[in-house]
Coordinates of C-alpha atoms and ligand atoms in Angstrom, one line a residue:
X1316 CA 0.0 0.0 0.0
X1317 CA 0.9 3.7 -0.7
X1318 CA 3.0 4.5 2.8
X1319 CA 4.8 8.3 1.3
X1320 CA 1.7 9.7 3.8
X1321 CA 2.8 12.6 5.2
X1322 CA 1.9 12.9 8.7
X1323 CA 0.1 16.3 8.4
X1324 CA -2.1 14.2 6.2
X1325 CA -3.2 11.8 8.1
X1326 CA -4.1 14.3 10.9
X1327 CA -6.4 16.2 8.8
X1328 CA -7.7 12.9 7.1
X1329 CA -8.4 11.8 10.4
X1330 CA -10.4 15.2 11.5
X1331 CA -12.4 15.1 8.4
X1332 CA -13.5 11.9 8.5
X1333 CA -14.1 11.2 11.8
X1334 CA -11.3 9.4 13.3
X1335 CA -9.6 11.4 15.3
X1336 CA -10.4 14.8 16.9
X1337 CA -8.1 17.5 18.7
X1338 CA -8.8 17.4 22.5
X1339 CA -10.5 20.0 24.1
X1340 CA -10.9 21.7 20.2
X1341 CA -13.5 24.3 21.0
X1342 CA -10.9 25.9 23.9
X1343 CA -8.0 25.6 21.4
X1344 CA -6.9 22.1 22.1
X1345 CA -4.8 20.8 24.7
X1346 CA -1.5 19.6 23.1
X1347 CA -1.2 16.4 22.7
X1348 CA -4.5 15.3 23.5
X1349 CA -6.5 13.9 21.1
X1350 CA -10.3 12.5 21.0
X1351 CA -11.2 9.3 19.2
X1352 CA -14.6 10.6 16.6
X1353 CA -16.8 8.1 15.7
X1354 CA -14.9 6.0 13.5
X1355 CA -11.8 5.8 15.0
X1356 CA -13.5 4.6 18.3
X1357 CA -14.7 1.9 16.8
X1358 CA -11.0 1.1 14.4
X1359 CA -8.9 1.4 18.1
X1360 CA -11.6 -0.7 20.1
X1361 CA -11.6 -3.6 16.7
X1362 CA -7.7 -3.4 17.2
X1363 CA -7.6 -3.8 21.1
X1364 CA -10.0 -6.7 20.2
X1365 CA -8.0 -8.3 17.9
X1366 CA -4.6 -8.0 20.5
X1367 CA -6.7 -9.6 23.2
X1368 CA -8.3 -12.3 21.0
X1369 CA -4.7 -13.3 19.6
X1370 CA -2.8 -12.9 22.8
X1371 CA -5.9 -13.6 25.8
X1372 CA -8.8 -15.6 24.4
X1373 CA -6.6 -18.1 21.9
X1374 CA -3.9 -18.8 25.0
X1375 CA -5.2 -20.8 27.5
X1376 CA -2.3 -20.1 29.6
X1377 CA -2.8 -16.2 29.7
X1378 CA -5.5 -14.4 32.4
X1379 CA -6.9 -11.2 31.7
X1380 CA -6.9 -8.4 34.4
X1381 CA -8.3 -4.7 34.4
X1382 CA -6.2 -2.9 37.5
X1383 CA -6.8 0.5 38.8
X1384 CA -5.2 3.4 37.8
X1385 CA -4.4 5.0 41.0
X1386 CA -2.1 2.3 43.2
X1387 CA -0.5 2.6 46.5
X1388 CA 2.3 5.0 45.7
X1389 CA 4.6 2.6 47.1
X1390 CA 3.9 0.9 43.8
X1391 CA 5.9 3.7 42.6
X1392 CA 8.6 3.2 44.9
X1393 CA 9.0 -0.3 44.3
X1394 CA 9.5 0.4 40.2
X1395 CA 12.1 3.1 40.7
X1396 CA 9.5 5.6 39.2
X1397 CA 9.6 7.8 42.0
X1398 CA 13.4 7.9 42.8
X1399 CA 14.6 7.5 39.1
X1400 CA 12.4 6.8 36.6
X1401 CA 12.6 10.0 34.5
X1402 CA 13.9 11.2 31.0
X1403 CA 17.6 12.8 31.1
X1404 CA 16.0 16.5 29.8
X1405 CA 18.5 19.3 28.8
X1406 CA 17.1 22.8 28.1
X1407 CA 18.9 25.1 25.2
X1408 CA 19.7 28.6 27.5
X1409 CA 19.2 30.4 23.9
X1410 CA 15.7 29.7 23.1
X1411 CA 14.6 27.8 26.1
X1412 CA 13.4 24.7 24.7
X1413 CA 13.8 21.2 26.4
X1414 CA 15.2 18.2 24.9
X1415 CA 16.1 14.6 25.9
X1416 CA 19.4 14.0 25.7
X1417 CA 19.6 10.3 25.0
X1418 CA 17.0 11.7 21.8
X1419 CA 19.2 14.3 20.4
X1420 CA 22.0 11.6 20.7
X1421 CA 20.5 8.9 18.7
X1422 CA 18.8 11.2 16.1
X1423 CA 22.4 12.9 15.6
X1424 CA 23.8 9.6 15.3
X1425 CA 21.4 7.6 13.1
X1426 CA 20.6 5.7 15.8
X1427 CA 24.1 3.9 15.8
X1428 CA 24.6 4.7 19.2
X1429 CA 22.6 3.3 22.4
X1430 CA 21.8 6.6 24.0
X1431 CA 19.3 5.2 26.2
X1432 CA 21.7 3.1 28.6
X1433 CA 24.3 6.2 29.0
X1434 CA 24.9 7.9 31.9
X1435 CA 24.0 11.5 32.5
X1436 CA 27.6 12.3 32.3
X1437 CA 28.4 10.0 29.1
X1438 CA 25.6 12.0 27.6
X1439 CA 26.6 15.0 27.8
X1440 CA 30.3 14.4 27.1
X1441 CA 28.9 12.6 23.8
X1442 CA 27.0 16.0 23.2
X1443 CA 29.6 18.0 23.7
X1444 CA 32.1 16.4 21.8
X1445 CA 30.2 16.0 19.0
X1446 CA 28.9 19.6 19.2
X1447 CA 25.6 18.7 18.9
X1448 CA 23.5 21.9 18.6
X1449 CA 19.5 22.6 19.4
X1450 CA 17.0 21.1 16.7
X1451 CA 15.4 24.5 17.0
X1452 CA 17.6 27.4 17.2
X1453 CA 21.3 25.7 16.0
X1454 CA 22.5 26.8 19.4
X1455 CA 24.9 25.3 21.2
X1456 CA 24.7 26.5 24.9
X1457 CA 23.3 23.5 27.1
X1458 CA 21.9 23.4 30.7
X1459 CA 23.2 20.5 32.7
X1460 CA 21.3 16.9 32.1
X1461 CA 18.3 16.8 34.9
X1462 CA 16.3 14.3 35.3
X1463 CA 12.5 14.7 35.2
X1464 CA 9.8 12.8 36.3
X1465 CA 6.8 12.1 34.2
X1466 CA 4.5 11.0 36.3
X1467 CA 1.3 12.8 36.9
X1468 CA 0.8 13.3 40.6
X1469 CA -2.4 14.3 41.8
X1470 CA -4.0 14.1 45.8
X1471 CA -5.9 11.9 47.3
X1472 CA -8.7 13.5 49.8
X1473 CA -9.7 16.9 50.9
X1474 CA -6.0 18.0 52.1
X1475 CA -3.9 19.0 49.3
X1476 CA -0.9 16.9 51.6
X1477 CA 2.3 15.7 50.1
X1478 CA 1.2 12.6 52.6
X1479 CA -1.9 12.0 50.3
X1480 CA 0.0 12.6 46.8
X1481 CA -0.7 9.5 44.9
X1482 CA 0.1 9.3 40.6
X1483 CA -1.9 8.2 37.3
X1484 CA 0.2 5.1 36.0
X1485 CA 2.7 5.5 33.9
X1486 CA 2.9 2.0 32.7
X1487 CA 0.0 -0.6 33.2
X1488 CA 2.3 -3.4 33.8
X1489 CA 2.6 -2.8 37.6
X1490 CA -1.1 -3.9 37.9
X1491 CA 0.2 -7.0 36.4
X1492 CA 3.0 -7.3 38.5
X1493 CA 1.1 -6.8 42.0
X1494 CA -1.8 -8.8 40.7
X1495 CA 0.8 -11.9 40.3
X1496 CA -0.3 -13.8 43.5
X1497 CA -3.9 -13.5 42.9
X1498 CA -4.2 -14.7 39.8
X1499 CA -2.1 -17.7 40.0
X1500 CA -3.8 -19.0 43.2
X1501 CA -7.5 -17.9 41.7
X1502 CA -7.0 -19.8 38.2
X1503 CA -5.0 -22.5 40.2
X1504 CA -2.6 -22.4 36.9
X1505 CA 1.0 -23.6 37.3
X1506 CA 4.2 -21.8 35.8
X1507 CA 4.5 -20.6 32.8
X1508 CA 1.7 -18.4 32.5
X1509 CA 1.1 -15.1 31.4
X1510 CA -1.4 -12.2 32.9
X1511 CA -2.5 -9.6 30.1
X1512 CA -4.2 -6.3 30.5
X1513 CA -5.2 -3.2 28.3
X1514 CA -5.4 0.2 30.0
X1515 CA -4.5 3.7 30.1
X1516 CA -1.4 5.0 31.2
X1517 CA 0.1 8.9 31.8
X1518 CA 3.0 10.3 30.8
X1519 CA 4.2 13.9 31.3
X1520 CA 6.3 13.3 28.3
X1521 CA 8.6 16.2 27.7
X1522 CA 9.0 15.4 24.1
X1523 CA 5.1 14.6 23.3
X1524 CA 4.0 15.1 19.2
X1525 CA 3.8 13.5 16.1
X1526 CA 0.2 12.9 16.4
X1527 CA -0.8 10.2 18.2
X1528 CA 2.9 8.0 18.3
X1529 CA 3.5 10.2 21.8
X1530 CA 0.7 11.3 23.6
X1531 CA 0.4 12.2 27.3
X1532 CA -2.4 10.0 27.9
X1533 CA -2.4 6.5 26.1
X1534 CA -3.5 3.1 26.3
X1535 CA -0.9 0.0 26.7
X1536 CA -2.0 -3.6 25.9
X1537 CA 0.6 -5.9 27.6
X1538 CA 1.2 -8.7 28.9
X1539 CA 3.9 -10.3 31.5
X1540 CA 4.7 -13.9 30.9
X1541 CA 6.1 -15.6 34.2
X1542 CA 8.2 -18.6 33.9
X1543 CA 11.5 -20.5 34.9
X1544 CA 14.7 -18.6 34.1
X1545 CA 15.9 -22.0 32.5
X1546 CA 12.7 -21.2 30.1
X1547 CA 12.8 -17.5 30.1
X1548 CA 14.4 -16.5 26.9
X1549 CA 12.6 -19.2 24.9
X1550 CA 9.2 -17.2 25.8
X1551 CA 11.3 -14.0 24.7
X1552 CA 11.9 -15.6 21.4
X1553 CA 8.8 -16.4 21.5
X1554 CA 7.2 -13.4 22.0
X1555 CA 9.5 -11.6 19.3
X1556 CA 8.0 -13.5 17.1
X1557 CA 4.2 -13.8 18.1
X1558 CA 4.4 -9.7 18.5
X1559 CA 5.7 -9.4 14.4
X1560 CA 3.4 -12.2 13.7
X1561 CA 0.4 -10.0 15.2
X1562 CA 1.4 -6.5 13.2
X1563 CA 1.8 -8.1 10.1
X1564 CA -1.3 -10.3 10.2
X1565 CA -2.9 -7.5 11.1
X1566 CA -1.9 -5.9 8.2
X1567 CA 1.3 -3.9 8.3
X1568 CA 3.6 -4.1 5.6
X1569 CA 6.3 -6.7 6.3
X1570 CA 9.0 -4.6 4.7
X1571 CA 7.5 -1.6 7.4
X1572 CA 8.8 -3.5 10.0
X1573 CA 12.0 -4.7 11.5
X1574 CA 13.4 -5.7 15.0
X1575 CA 15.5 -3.6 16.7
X1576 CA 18.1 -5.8 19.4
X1577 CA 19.1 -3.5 22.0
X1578 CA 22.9 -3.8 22.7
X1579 CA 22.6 -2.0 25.9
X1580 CA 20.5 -2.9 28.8
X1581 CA 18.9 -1.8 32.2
X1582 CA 20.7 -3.3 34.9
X1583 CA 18.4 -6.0 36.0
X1584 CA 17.4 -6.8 32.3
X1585 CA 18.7 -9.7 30.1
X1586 CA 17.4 -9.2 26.8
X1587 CA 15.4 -6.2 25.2
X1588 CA 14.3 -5.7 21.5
X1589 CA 11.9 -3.4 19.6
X1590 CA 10.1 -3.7 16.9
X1591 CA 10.1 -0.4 15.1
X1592 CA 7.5 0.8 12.1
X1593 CA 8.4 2.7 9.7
X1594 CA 6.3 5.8 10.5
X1595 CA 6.1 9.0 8.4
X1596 CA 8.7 10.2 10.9
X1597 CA 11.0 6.9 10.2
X1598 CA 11.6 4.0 11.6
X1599 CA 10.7 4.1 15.5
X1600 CA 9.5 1.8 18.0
X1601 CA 6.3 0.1 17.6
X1602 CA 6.2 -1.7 20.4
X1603 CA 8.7 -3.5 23.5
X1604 CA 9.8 -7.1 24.1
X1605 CA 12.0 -7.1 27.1
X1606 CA 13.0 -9.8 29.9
X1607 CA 13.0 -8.3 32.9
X1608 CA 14.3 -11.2 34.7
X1609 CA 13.0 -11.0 38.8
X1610 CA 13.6 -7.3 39.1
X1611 CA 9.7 -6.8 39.2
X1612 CA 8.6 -9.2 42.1
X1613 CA 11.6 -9.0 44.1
X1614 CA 10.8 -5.8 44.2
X1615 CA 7.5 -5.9 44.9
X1616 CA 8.5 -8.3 48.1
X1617 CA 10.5 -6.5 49.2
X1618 CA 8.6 -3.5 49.1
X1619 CA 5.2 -4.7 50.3
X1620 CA 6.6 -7.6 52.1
X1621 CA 4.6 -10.2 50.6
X1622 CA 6.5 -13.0 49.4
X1623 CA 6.5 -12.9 45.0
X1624 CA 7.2 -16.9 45.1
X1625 CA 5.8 -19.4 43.0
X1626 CA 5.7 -23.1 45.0
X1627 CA 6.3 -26.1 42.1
X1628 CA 3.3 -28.4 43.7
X1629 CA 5.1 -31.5 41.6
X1630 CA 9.0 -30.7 42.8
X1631 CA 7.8 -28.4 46.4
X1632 CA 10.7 -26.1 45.0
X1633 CA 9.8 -21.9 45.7
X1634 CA 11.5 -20.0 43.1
X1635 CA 10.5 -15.3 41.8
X1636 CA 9.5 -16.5 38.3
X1637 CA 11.4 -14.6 35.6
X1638 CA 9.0 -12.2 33.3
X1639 CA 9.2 -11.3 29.4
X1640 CA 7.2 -7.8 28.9
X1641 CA 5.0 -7.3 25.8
X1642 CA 4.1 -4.3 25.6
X1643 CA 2.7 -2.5 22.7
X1644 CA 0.6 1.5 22.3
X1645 CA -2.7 1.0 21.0
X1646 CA -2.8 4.3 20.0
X1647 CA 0.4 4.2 18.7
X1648 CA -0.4 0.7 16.3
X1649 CA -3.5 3.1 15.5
X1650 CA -1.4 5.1 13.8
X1651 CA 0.6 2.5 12.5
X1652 CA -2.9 1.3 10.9
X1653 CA -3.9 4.7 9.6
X1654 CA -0.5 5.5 8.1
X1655 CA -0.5 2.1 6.4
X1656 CA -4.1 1.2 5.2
X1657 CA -4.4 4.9 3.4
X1658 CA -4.8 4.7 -0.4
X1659 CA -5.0 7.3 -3.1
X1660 CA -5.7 5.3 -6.4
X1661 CA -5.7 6.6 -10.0
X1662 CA -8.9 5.7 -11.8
X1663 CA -8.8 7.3 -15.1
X1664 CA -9.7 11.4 -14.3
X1665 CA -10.4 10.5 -10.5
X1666 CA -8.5 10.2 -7.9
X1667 CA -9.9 7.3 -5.2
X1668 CA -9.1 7.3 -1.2
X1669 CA -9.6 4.4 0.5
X1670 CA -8.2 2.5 3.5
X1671 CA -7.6 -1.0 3.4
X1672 CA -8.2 -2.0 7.2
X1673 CA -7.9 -5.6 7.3
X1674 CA -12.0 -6.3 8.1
X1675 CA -12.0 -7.6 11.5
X1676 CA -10.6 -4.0 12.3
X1677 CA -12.6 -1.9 10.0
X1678 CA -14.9 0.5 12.0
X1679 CA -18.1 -0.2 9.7
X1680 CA -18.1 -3.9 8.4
X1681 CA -20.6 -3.0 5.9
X1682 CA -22.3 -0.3 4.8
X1683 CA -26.3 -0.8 3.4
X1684 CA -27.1 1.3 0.6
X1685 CA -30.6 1.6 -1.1
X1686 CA -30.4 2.5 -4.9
X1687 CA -33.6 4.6 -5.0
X1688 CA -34.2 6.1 -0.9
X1689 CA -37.7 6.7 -2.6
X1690 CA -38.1 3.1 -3.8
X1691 CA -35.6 1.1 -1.5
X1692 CA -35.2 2.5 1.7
X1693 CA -37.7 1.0 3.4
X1694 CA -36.1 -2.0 2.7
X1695 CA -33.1 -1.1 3.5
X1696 CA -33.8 0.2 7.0
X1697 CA -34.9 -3.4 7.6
X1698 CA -32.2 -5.1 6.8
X1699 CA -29.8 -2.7 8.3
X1700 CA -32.3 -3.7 10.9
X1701 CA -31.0 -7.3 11.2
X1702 CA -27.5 -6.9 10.1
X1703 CA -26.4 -4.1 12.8
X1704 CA -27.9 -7.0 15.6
X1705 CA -24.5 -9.1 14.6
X1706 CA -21.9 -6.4 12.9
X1707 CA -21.5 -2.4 13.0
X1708 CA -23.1 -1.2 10.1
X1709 CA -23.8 2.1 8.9
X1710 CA -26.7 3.2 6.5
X1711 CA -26.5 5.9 4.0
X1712 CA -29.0 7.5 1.7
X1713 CA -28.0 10.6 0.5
X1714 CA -26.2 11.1 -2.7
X1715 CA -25.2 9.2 -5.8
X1716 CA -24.5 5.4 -5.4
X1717 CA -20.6 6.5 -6.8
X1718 CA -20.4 8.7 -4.1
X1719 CA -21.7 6.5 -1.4
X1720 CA -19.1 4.1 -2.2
X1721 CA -16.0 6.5 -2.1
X1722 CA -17.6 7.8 1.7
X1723 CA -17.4 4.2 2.7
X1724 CA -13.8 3.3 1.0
X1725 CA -12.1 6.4 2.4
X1726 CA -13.4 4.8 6.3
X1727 CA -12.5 1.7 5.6
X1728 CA -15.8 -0.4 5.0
X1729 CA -15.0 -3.4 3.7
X1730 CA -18.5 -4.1 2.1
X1731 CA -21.2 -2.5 0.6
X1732 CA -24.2 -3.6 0.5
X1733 CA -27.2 -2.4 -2.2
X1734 CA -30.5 -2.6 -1.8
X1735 CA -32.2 -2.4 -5.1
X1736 CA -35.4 -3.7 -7.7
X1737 CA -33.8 -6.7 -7.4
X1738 CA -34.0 -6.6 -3.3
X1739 CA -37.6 -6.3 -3.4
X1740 CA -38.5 -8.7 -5.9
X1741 CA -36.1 -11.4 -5.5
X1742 CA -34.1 -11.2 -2.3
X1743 CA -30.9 -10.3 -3.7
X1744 CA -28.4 -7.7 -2.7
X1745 CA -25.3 -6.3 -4.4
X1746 CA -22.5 -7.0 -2.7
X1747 CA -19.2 -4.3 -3.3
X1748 CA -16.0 -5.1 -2.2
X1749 CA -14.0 -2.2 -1.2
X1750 CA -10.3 -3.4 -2.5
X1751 CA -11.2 -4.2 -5.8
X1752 CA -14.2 -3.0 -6.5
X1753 CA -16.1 -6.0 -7.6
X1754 CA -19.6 -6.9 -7.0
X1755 CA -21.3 -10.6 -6.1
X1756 CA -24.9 -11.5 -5.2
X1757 CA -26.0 -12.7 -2.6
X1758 CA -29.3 -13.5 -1.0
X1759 CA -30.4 -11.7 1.9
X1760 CA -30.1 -14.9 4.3
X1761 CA -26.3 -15.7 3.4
X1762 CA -25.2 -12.0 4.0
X1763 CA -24.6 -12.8 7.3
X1764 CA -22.4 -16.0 6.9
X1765 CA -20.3 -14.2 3.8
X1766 CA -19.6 -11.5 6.3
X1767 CA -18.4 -13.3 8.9
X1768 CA -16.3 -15.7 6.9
X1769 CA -14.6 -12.7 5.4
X1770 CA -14.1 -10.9 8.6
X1771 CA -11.9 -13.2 10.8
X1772 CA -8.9 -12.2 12.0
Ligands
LIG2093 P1 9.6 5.3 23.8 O1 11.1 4.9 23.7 O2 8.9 5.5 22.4 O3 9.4 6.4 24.7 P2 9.2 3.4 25.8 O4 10.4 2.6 25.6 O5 9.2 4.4 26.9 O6 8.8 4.1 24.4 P3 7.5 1.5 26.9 O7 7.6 2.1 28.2 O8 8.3 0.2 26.7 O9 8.0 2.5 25.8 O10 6.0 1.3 26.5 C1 5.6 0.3 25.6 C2 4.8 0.8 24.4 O11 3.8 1.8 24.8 C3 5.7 1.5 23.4 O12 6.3 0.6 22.6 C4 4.6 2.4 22.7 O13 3.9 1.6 21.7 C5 3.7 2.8 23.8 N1 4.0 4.1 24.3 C6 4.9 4.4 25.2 N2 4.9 5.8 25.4 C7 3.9 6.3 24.7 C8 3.4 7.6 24.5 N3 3.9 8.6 25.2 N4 2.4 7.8 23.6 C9 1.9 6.7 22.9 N5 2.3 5.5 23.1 C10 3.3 5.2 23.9

């Protein structure tokens, strides 16, 4: 498919059609929000459907859970968000704009060097040795690295007390984490197992933009797979795969995509790897694979000393399981979708837009159409009736037939549907196929089962 999209692009295709809004628009936005419109609610929810189908409902060794936001701040303490968690920021004294310094690193270097496991004082010695000036203003006078937390802290009760300060997430895998005990014992599973969960999470990100690829409010889906260490980095190999598996079958462009091994890691981590999209902005991270070893529950025991153990019931041995992380945006494979499902075809004079969302994640799975509204949609309204009970459908009336089609292409509907003479006299339909623009006929009682076939994901 056409991927040369400019991001500017998609952002106004978006507004236009209904996907995505500005937040707040009527006050002037609030940067870096943005409001899912009426089909991009239901493309993001198909998405977060198909993530938890694939990785949740087809695993019988993986447990949903849907934690709270707000968590004991010790949470917090036990992560290392509170001490250290926190982007190394530098501000430019000339114009006053802040940077991350690992960023400015990698973009100055192509992304040959590992920025992200530097010191503060290797960072800035690379900086300065390589004269690397501000993206903005081409100065070169830096502040000191400091580090800044993005968490967003808000209070809990009527005193505004720095006792009562508790945070929005910003990851969803703690929920995972803390939850580790509970689900084991409640679904009486044994190790290896895996608990998934998709949620919100809040970033004060000091570097937000691009559209929706960095947002300050965003939804993880993610899951933490528990095992043996002797098993460990098969599951990571594992999940390296299933996770490129996923965004290609759901359909980004294979030669879009690549891993991305990281050669330096966190100190308590034994493997980490991206897989990175190539975005309108380039190649950058998609989503994370990373194995955490038993950094998360020994710290969890021995911050809310409660024992993290898992107790073998066939050898009686107690061993901290070792995790792999999965974690991917939804918003952020949204985009990922949008970017990559847009079409602008030549047909003779005309130019068509369409996007090519693979069905299962189309917002509209079909779209019913009478011919004539004076002759046909009565008929219509009827069976758009029945159809909506089973699939989103949308119904249209207004305009030429040509133009009804190219309103459901540039959404994404997969099928349209046309109620005609033909309807009424003989129980037929027209059926369009968005990619190709070819036509069957069916009868009105295997609309249903055509759909459905042609949908699954
Ligand atoms: P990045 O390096 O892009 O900041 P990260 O390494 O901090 O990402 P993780 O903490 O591993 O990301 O989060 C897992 C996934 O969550 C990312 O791969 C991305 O898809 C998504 N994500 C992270 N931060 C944001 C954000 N600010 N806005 C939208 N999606 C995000």
């Amino acid at each position: 498919m056409s991927n040369d999209i400019k991001m500017e692009k998609i952002v106004n295709l978006c507004k236009q059609y209904g996907f995505v809004f500005p937040g707040s628009e009527i006050y002037g936005g609030f940067a870096n929000t943005w409001d899912f419109g009426p089909v991009g609610v239901e493309l993001k929810n198909n998405i977060k459907k198909a993530w938890w189908k694939r990785f949740v409902q087809e695993d019988p060794k993986t447990f949903g859970v849907d934690a709270a936001i707000l968590m004991n701040p010790k949470v917090w303490q036990a992560s290392g968000h509170v001490e250290s968690f926190g982007d190394p920021k530098m501000d430019c004294k000339k114009c006053k704009q802040r940077f991350r310094a690992d960023t400015l690193i990698e973009e100055f270097s192509n992304g040959e060097v590992a920025a992200e496991a530097m010191s503060n004082e290797e960072l800035e010695k690379y900086i300065e040795d390589n004269h690397i000036t501000c993206p903005n203003c081409n100065g070169f006078d830096w502040t000191k690295i400091r580090k800044f937390n993005p968490m967003f802290k808000t209070t809990r009760g009527t005193l505004e007390d720095d006792a009562d300060v508790v945070y929005l997430r910003p990851e969803t895998c703690q929920g995972e984490y803390v939850n580790f005990l509970n689900v084991q014992r409640t679904t009486r599973t044994k190790v290896p197992f895996a608990i998934a969960q998709i949620g919100k999470s809040f970033r004060n990100e000091i570097t937000p933009g691009n559209f929706l690829f960095r947002t300050i409010e965003f939804e993880q889906m993610e899951l933490q797979k528990f095992s043996k260490e002797e098993d460990s980095m098969g599951y990571y190999e594992e999940y390296k795969r299933k996770a490129m598996e996923f965004a290609v079958d759901l359909g980004l462009d294979k030669e879009k995509l690549r891993y991305h091994d990281h050669d330096k890691l966190a100190h308590y981590a034994k493997a980490a790897c991206d897989i990175q999209y190539n975005f309108p902005i380039g190649w950058e991270e998609l989503n994370g694979i990373h194995h955490r070893g038993v950094w998360d529950l020994s710290r969890h025991s021995e911050f809310s000393g409660k024992k993290m153990e898992y107790q073998d019931p066939d050898t009686n041995e107690k061993y901290v399981p070792n995790v792999i992380e999965y974690s991917i945006g939804a918003d952020r494979l949204t985009l990922a979708v949008l970017c990559n499902s847009y079409e602008e075809e030549k047909i003779g004079d005309d130019i068509r837009e369409v996007m090519h969302f693979h069905p299962f994640i189309a917002p509209y799975k079909v779209a019913i159409l009478p011919l004539v509204k004076k002759f046909h949609s009565n008929k219509a309204k009827e069976i758009y009736k029945i159809i909506s009970k089973s699939f989103m459908a949308t119904y249209d009336e207004t305009g030429s037939i040509g133009k009804r089609y190219r309103r459901q292409d540039i959404i994404g509907t997969p099928y349209c549907i046309t109620v005609d003479d033909e309807t009424l006299n003989n129980e037929t339909v027209t059926v369009r196929n968005r990619d190709d623009m070819s036509q069957i006929t069916l009868k009105l009682e295997e609309i249903k089962e055509y759909i459905n076939k042609n949908i699954e994901f």
